[in-house]
Coordinates of C-alpha atoms and ligand atoms in Angstrom, one line a residue:
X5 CA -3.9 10.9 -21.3
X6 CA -2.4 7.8 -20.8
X7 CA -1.0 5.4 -23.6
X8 CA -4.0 3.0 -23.2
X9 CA -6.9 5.7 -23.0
X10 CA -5.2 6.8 -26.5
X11 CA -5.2 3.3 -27.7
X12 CA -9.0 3.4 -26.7
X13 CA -10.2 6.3 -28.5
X14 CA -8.3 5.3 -31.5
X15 CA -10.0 2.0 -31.3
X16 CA -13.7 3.7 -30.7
X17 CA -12.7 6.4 -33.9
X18 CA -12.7 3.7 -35.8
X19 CA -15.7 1.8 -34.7
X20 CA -17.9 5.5 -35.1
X21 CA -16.1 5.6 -38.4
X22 CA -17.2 2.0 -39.6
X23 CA -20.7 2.6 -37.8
X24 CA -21.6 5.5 -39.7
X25 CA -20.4 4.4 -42.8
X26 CA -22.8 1.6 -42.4
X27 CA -26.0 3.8 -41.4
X28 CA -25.4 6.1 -44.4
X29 CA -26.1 2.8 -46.1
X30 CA -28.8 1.9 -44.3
X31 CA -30.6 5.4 -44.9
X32 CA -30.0 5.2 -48.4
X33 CA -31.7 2.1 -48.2
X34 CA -34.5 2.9 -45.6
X35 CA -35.1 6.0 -48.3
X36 CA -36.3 3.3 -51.3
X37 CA -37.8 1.5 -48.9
X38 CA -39.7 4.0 -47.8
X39 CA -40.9 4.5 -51.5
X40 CA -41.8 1.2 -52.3
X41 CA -43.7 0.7 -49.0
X42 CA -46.0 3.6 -50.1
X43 CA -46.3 2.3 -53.6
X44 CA -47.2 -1.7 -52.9
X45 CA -49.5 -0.3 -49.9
X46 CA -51.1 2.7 -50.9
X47 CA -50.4 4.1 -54.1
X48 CA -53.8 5.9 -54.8
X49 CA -56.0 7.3 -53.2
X50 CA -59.7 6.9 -54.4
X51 CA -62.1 10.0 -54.3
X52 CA -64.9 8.6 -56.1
X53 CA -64.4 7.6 -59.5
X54 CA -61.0 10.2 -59.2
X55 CA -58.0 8.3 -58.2
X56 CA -54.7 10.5 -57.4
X57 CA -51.1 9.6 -56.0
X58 CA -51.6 9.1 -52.0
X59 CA -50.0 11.7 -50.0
X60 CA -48.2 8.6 -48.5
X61 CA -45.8 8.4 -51.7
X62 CA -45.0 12.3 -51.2
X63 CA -44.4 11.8 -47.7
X64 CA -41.9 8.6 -48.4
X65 CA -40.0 10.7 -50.9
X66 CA -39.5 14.2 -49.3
X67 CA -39.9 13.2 -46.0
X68 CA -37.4 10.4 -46.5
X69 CA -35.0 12.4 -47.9
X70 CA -35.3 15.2 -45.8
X71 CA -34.6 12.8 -42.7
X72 CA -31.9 10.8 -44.2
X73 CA -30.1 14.4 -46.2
X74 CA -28.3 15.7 -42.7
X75 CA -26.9 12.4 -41.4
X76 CA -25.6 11.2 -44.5
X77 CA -24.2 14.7 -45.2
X78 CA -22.5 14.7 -42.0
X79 CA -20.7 11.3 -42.8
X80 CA -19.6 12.2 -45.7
X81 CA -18.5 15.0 -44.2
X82 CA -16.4 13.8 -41.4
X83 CA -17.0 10.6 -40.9
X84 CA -16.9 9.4 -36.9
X85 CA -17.4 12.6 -35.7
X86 CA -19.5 13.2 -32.3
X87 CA -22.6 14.9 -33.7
X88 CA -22.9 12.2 -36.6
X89 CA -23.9 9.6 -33.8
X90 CA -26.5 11.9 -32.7
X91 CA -27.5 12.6 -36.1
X92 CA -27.8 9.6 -36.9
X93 CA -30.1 8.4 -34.1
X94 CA -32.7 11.6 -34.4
X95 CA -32.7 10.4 -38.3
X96 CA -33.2 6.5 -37.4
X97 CA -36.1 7.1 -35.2
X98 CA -37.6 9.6 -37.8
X99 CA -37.4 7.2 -40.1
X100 CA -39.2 4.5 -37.4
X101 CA -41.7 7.2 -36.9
X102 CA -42.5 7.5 -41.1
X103 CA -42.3 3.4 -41.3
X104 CA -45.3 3.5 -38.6
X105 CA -47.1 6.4 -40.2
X106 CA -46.7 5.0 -43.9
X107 CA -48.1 1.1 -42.7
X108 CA -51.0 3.2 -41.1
X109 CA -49.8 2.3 -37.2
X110 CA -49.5 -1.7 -37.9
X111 CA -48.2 -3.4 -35.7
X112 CA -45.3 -5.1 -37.1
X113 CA -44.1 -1.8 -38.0
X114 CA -43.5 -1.6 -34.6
X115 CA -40.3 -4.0 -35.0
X116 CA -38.6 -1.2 -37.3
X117 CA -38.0 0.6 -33.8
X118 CA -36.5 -2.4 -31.7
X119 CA -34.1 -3.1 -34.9
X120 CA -33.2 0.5 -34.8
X121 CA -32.2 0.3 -31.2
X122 CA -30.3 -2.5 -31.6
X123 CA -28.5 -1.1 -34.5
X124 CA -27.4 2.5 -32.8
X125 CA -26.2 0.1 -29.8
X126 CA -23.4 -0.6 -32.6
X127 CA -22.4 2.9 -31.5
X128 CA -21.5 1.7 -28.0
X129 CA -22.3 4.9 -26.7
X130 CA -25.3 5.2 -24.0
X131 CA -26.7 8.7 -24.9
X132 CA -27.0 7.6 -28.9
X133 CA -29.5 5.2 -27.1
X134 CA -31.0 7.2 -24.6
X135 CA -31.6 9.9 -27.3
X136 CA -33.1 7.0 -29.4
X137 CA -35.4 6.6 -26.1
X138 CA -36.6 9.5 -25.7
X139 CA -37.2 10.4 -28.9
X140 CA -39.5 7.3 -29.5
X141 CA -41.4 7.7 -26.2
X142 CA -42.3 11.2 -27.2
X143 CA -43.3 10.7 -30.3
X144 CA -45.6 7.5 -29.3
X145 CA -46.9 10.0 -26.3
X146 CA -47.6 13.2 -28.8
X147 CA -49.2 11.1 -31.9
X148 CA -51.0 8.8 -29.4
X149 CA -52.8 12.1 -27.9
X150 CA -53.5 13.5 -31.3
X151 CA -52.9 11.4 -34.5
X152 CA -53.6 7.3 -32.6
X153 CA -54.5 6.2 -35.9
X154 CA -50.6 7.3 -37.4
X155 CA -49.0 5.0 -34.4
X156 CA -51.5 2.7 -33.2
X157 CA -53.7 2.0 -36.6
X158 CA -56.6 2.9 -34.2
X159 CA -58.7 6.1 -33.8
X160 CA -59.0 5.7 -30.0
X161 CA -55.6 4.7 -28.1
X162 CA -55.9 4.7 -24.2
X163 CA -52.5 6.6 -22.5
X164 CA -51.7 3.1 -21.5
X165 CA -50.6 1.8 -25.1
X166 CA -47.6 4.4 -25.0
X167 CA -47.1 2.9 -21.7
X168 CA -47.2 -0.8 -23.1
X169 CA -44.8 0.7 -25.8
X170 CA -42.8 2.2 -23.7
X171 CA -42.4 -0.8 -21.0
X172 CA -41.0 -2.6 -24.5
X173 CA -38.5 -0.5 -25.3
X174 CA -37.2 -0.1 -21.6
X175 CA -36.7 -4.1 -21.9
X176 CA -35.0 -3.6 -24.8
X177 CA -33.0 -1.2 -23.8
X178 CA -32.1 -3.2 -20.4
X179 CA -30.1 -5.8 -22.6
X180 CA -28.4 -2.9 -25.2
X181 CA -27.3 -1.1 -22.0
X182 CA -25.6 -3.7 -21.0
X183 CA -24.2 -5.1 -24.4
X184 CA -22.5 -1.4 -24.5
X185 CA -20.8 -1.4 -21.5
X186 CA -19.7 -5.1 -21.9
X187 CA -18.5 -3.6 -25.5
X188 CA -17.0 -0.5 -23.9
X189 CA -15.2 -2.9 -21.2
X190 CA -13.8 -5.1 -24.4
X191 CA -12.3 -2.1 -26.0
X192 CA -10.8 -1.3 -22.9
X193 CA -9.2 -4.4 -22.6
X194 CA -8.0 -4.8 -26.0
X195 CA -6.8 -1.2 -25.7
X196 CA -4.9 -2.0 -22.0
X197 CA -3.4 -5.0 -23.5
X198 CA -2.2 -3.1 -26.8
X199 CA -0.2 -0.7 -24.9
X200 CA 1.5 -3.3 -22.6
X201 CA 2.4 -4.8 -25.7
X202 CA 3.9 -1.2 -26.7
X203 CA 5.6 -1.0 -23.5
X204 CA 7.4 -4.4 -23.7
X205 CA 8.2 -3.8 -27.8
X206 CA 9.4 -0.6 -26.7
X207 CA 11.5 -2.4 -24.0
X208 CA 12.9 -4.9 -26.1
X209 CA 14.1 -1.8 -28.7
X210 CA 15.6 0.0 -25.7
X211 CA 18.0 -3.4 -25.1
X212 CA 18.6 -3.5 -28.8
X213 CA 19.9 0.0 -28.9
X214 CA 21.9 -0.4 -25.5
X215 CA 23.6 -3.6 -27.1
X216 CA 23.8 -2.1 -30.7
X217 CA 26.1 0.7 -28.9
X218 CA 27.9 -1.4 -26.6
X219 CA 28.5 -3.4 -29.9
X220 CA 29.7 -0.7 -31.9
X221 CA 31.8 0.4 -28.5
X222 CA 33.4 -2.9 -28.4
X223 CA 33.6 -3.1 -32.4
X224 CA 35.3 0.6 -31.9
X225 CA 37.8 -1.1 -29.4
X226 CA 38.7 -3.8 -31.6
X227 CA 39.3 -1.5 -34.3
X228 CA 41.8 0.5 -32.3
X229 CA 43.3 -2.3 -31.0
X230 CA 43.7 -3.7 -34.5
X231 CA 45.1 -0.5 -35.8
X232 CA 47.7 -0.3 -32.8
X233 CA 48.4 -3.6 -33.4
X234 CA 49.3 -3.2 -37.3
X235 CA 51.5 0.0 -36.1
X236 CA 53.5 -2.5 -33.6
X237 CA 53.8 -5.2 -36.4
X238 CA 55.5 -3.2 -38.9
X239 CA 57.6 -1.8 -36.0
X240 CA 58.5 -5.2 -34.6
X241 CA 59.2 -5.8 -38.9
X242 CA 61.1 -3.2 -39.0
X243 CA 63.5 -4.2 -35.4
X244 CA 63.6 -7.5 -36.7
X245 CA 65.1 -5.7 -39.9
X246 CA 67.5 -4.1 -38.3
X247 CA 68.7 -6.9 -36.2
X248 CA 69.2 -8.8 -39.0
X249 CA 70.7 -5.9 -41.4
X250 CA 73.2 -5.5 -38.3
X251 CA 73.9 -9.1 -38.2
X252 CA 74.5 -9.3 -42.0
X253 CA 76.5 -6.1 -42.1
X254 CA 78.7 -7.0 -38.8
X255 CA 80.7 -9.8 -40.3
X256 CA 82.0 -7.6 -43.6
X257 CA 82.5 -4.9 -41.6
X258 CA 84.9 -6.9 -39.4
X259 CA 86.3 -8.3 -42.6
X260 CA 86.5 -5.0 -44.4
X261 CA 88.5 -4.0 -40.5
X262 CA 91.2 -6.1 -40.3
X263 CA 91.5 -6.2 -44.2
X264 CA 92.4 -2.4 -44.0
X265 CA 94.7 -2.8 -40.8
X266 CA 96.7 -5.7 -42.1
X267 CA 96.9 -3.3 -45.3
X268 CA 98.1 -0.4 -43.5
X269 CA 100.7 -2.3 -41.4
X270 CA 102.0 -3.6 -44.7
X271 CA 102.6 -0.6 -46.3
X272 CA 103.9 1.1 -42.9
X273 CA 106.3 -2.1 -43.2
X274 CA 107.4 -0.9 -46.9
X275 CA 105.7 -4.5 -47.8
X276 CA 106.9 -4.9 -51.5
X277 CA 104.7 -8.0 -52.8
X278 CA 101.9 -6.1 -54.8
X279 CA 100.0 -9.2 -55.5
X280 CA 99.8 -9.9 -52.0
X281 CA 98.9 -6.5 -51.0
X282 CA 96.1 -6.5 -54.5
X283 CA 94.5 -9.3 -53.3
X284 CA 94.1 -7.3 -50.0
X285 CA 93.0 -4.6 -51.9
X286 CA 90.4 -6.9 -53.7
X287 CA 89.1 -8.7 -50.4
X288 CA 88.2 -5.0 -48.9
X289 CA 86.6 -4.1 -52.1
X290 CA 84.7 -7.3 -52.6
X291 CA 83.1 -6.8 -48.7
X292 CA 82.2 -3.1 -49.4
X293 CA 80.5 -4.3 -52.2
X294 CA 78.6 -7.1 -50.7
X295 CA 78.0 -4.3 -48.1
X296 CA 76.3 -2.0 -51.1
X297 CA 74.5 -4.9 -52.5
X298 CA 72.6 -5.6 -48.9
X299 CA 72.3 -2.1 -48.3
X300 CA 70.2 -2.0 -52.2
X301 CA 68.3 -4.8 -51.4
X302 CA 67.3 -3.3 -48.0
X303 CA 66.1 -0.3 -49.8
X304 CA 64.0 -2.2 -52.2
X305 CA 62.9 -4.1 -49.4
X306 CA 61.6 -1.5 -47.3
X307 CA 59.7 0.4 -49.8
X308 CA 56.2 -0.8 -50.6
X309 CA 56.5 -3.0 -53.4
X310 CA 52.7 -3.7 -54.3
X311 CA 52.9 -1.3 -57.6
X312 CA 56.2 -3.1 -58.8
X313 CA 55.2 -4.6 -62.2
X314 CA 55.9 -8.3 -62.2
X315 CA 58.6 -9.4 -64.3
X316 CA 60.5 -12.4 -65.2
X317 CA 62.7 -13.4 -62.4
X318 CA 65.4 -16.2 -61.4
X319 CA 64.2 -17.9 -58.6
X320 CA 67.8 -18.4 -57.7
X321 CA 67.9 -14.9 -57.7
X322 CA 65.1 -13.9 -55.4
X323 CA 66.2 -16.5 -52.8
X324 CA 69.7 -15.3 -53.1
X325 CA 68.8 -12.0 -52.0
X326 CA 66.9 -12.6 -49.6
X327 CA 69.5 -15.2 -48.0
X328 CA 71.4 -12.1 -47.9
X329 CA 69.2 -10.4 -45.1
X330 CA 69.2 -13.4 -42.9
X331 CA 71.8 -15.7 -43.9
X332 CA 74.5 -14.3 -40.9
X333 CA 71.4 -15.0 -37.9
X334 CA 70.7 -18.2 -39.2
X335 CA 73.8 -19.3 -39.2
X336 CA 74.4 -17.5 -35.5
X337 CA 71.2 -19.3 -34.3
X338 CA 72.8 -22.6 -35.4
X339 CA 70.5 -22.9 -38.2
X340 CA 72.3 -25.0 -41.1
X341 CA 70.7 -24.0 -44.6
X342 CA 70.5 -26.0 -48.0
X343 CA 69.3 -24.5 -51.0
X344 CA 68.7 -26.2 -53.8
X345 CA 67.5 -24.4 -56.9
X346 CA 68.3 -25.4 -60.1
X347 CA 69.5 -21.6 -61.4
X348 CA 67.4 -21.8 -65.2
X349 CA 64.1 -22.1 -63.0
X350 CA 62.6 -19.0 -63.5
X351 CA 59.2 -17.1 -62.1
X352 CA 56.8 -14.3 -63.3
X353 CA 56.4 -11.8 -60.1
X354 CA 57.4 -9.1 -58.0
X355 CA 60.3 -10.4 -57.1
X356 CA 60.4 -7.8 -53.7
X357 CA 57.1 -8.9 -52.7
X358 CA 58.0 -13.0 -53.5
X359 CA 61.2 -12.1 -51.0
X360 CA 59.5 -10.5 -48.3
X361 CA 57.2 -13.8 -48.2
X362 CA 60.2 -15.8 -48.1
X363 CA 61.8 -13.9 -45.6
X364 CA 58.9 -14.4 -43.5
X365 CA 58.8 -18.1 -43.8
X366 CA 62.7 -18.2 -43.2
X367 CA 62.2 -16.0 -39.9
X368 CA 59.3 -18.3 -38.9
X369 CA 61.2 -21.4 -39.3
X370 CA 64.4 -20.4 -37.6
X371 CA 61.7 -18.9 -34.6
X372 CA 60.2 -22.4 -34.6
X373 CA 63.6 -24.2 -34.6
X374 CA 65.4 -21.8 -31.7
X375 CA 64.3 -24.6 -28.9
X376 CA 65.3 -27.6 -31.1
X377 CA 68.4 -29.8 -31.0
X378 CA 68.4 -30.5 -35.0
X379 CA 67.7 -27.0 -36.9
X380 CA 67.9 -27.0 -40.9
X381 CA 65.7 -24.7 -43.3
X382 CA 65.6 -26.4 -47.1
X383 CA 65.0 -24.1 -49.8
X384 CA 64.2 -26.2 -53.0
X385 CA 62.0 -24.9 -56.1
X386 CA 61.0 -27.6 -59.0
X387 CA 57.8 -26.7 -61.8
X388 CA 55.6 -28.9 -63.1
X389 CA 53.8 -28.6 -66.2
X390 CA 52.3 -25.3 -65.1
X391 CA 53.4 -23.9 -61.5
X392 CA 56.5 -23.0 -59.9
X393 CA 57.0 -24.4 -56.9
X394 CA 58.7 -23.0 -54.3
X395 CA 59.3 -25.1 -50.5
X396 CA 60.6 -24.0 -47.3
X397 CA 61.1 -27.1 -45.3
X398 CA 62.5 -26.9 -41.5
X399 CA 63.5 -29.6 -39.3
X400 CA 60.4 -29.1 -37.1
X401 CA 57.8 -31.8 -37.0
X402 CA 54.8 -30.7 -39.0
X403 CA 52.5 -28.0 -37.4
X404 CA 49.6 -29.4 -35.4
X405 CA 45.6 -29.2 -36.5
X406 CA 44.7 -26.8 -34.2
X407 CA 47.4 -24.5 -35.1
X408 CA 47.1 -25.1 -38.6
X409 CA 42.9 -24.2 -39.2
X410 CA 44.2 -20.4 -37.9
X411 CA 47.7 -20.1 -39.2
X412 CA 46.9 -17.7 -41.9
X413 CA 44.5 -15.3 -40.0
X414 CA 45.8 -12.0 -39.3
X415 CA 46.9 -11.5 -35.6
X416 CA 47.2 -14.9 -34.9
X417 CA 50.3 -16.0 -33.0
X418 CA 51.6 -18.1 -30.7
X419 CA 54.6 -16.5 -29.7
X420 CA 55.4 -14.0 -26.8
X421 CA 53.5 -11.1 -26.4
X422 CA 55.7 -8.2 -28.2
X423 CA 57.2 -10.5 -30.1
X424 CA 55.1 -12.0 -33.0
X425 CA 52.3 -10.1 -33.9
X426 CA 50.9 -13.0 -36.1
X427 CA 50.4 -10.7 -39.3
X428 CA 53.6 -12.5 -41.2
X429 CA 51.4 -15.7 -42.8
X430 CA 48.4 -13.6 -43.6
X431 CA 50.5 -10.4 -45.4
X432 CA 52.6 -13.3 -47.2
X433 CA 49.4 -15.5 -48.0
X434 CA 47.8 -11.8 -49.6
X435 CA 51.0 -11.4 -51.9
X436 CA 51.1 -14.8 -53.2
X437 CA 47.2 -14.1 -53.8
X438 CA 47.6 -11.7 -55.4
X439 CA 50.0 -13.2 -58.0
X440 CA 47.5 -15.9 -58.5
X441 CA 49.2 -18.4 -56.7
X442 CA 48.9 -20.1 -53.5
X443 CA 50.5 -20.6 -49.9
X444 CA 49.6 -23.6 -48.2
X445 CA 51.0 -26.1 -46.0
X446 CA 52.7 -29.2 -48.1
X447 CA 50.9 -32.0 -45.6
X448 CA 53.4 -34.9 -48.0
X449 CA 56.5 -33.6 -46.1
X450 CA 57.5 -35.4 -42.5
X451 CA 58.9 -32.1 -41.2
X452 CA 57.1 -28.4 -41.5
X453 CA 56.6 -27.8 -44.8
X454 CA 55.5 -24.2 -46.5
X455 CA 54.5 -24.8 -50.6
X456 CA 54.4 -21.5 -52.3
X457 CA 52.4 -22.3 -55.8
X458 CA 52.9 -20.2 -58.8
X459 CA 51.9 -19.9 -61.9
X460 CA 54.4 -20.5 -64.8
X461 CA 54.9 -17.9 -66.6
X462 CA 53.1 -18.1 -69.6
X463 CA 55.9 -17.9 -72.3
X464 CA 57.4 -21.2 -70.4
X465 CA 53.8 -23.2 -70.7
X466 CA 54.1 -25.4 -73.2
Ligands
LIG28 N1 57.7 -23.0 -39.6 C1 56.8 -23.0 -38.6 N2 56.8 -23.9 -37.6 C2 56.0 -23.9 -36.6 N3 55.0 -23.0 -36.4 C3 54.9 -22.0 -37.3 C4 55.8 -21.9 -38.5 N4 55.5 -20.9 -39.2 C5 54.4 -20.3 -38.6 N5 54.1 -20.9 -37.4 C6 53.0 -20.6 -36.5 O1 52.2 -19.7 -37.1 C7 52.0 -18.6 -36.3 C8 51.7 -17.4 -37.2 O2 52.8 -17.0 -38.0 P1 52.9 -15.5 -38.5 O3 54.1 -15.4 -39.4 O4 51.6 -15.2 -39.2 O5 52.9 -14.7 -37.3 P2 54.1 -14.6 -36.2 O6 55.3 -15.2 -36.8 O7 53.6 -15.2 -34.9 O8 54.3 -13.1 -36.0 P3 55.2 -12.1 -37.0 O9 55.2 -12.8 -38.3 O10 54.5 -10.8 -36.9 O11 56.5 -12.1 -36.3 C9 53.2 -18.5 -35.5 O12 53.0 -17.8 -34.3 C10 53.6 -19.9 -35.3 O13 52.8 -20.4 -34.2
LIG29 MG1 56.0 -14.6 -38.8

């Protein structure tokens, strides 16, 4: 069964299912009026002097009933079912049949039978109507051969008065034939364009489903691209590191080197001047210790810091030690550094996580300068009345709109591939979020300009 013939009968259950509702109405209805007929037209009957209920009144209630009890039964019952329709048009033309009876064959009560037939054409089915038909032709041809006066209100009714009859309701018919199978054709149509409609909603959820999972394919692609890039960025973090931690360690080490061999060559030499060879002593010890202190820092550096509990901090401090990791490359990329930090100022942070941002900014500065002639970082850090204020100035020349509108979304970079991985602004931007302050871009400055805002620690509000 195709989509569209399903459509269909859905369309005609419902139509039987209205129709019938509508004709047990209408027997209901036929029933009383059945009754009052026989009461306004001919409630006694007259025997003389003896008047007694006419057997018309009987007839209107039992028969009535009688007729209307099965069809209405069966649409109660289950409503739009086959038999009802044929119920239903046996029960209408019985009840025709007792209209003509109880108005004694008049004429008019001839219409009752051409409204019926128009009615049962609300079925839209062609044997509900022929049914109808035949029913009525042989009931005018029986009671016209032995009861005229009960359908023709005449005692003597020539064969060709069913004939007459008959030639009506064939006319009739003619036009409720056709109404039906215009109606049938309708249902069709409506039922033909119904599914196409299906077939194209159908098609149009097929598409969404194919994108949806191309979408979540390409969503799933991102994700893992995302995730290998994260892996690569703390890896290319941690190289960078080391670079740097070799850089910073390199120069002592030398130091600590020649310290020791000058040492050794003195004492091989019986060198007698112990505050020469102390101060030798001192110089070695001094390195191993600067040594330790980067080595500590690097361990407090590498660790994740986000659970730290804030505390009150130098600022001088925190830049200090993070000069510490870097300050050997700078200076080996020709980077010249000022810092100037007036050493009472004082913040309320994690003072790892305040470094690694600063690192971060110093890395991305001396990247930014390595093509220039003139390279300078400036650290400087002032308050106001409630914010620390911490700037990393370079001697670059301000970072362009474009750039600027994406410079703190993660991944974005504009350095070789492998080599920036464009995570370093938004991690640093998160941290100083999270401390409640802000990282932005001080637009006042000539040259590139990173603010990192604060707030004062609250004992130091006034
Ligand atoms: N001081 C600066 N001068 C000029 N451009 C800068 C400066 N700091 C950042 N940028 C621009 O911002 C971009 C994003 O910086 P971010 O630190 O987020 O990532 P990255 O440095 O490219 O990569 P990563 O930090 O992982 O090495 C950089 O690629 C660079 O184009
Ligand atoms: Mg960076």
């Amino acid at each position: 069964m195709s989509r569209s013939d399903e459509i269909f009968s859905e369309l005609y259950d419902h139509l039987a299912i209205r129709t019938d509702r509508t004709f047990a109405w209408i027997f209901v209805f036929q029933w009383f009026m059945g009754i009052t007929l026989a009461l306004t037209l001919s409630p006694q009957t007259w025997a003389g002097s003896e008047g007694s209920l006419h057997p018309h009144l009987y007839q209107a209630i039992f028969l009535g009933a009688a007729i209307a009890v099965l069809p209405v039964y069966l649409i109660w019952k289950q409503p739009g079912a086959t038999l009802n329709r044929y119920a239903v048009s046996v029960g209408q033309i019985l009840f025709s049949i007792l209209f003509i009876h109880l108005m004694d064959g008049r004429i008019e009560a001839h219409f009752h039978i051409f409204g019926s037939l128009a009615f049962l054409a609300f079925y839209r089915d062609w044997k509900v109507l022929l049914l109808a038909t035949l029913l009525t032709a042989t009931d005018h041809l029986v009671r016209g051969f032995y009861w005229p006066l009960s359908v023709y209100g005449v005692l003597n009714a020539t064969p060709l008065r069913a004939l007459e009859h008959a030639a009506w309701v064939v006319f009739e018919d003619a036009f409720l034939f056709y109404s039906i199978h215009i109606g049938r054709e309708e249902l069709h149509a409506i039922a033909e364009k119904q599914s196409s409609l299906e077939d194209s909603v159908s098609h149009v959820e097929r598409q969404v489903e194919i994108r949806t999972q191309e979408l979540q394919a390409s969503q799933d692609t991102v994700l893992a691209q995302q995730q290998s890039l994260t892996s690569s960025a703390k890896l290319s973090a941690l190289g960078e590191m080391a670079a740097g931690i070799a850089h910073e360690i390199n120069n002592p080490l030398a130091i600590i080197s020649t310290h020791s061999s000058q040492l050794k060559e003195m004492i091989e030499e019986n060198e007698s001047d112990r505050t020469l060879l102390l101060s030798m002593a001192d110089k070695i010890e001094q390195t191993a210790q600067r040594i330790a202190k980067i080595i500590k820092g690097l361990r407090s550096f590498s660790r994740d810091a986000g659970n730290d509990s804030a505390q009150l901090v130098r600022v001088s401090q925190v830049v200090d030690d993070t000069l510490s990791f870097c300050r050997e490359k700078l200076k080996s990329n020709g980077v010249q550094i000022t810092v100037e930090v007036s050493e009472d100022l004082l913040l309320f942070g994690r003072s790892t996580e305040i470094s690694q941002v600063l690192l971060n900014l110093l890395n991305n500065a001396s990247d930014a300068l390595q093509e220039k002639d003139e390279k300078w970082i400036k650290i400087t850090a002032t308050e106001n009345e409630s914010q620390t204020l911490i700037r990393i100035t370079d001697s670059g020349p301000g970072i362009s709109n474009k750039v600027k509108q994406k410079l703190f979304q993660p991944f974005f970079t504009t350095k070789a591939l492998g080599k920036g991985t464009g995570l370093g602004l938004s991690i640093s931007l998160g941290i100083i979020e999270s401390h409640q302050g802000t990282l932005t871009i001080d637009d006042s400055s000539p040259h590139t300009c990173f603010l990192i805002s604060l707030p004062k620690p609250l004992a130091l509000v006034a």
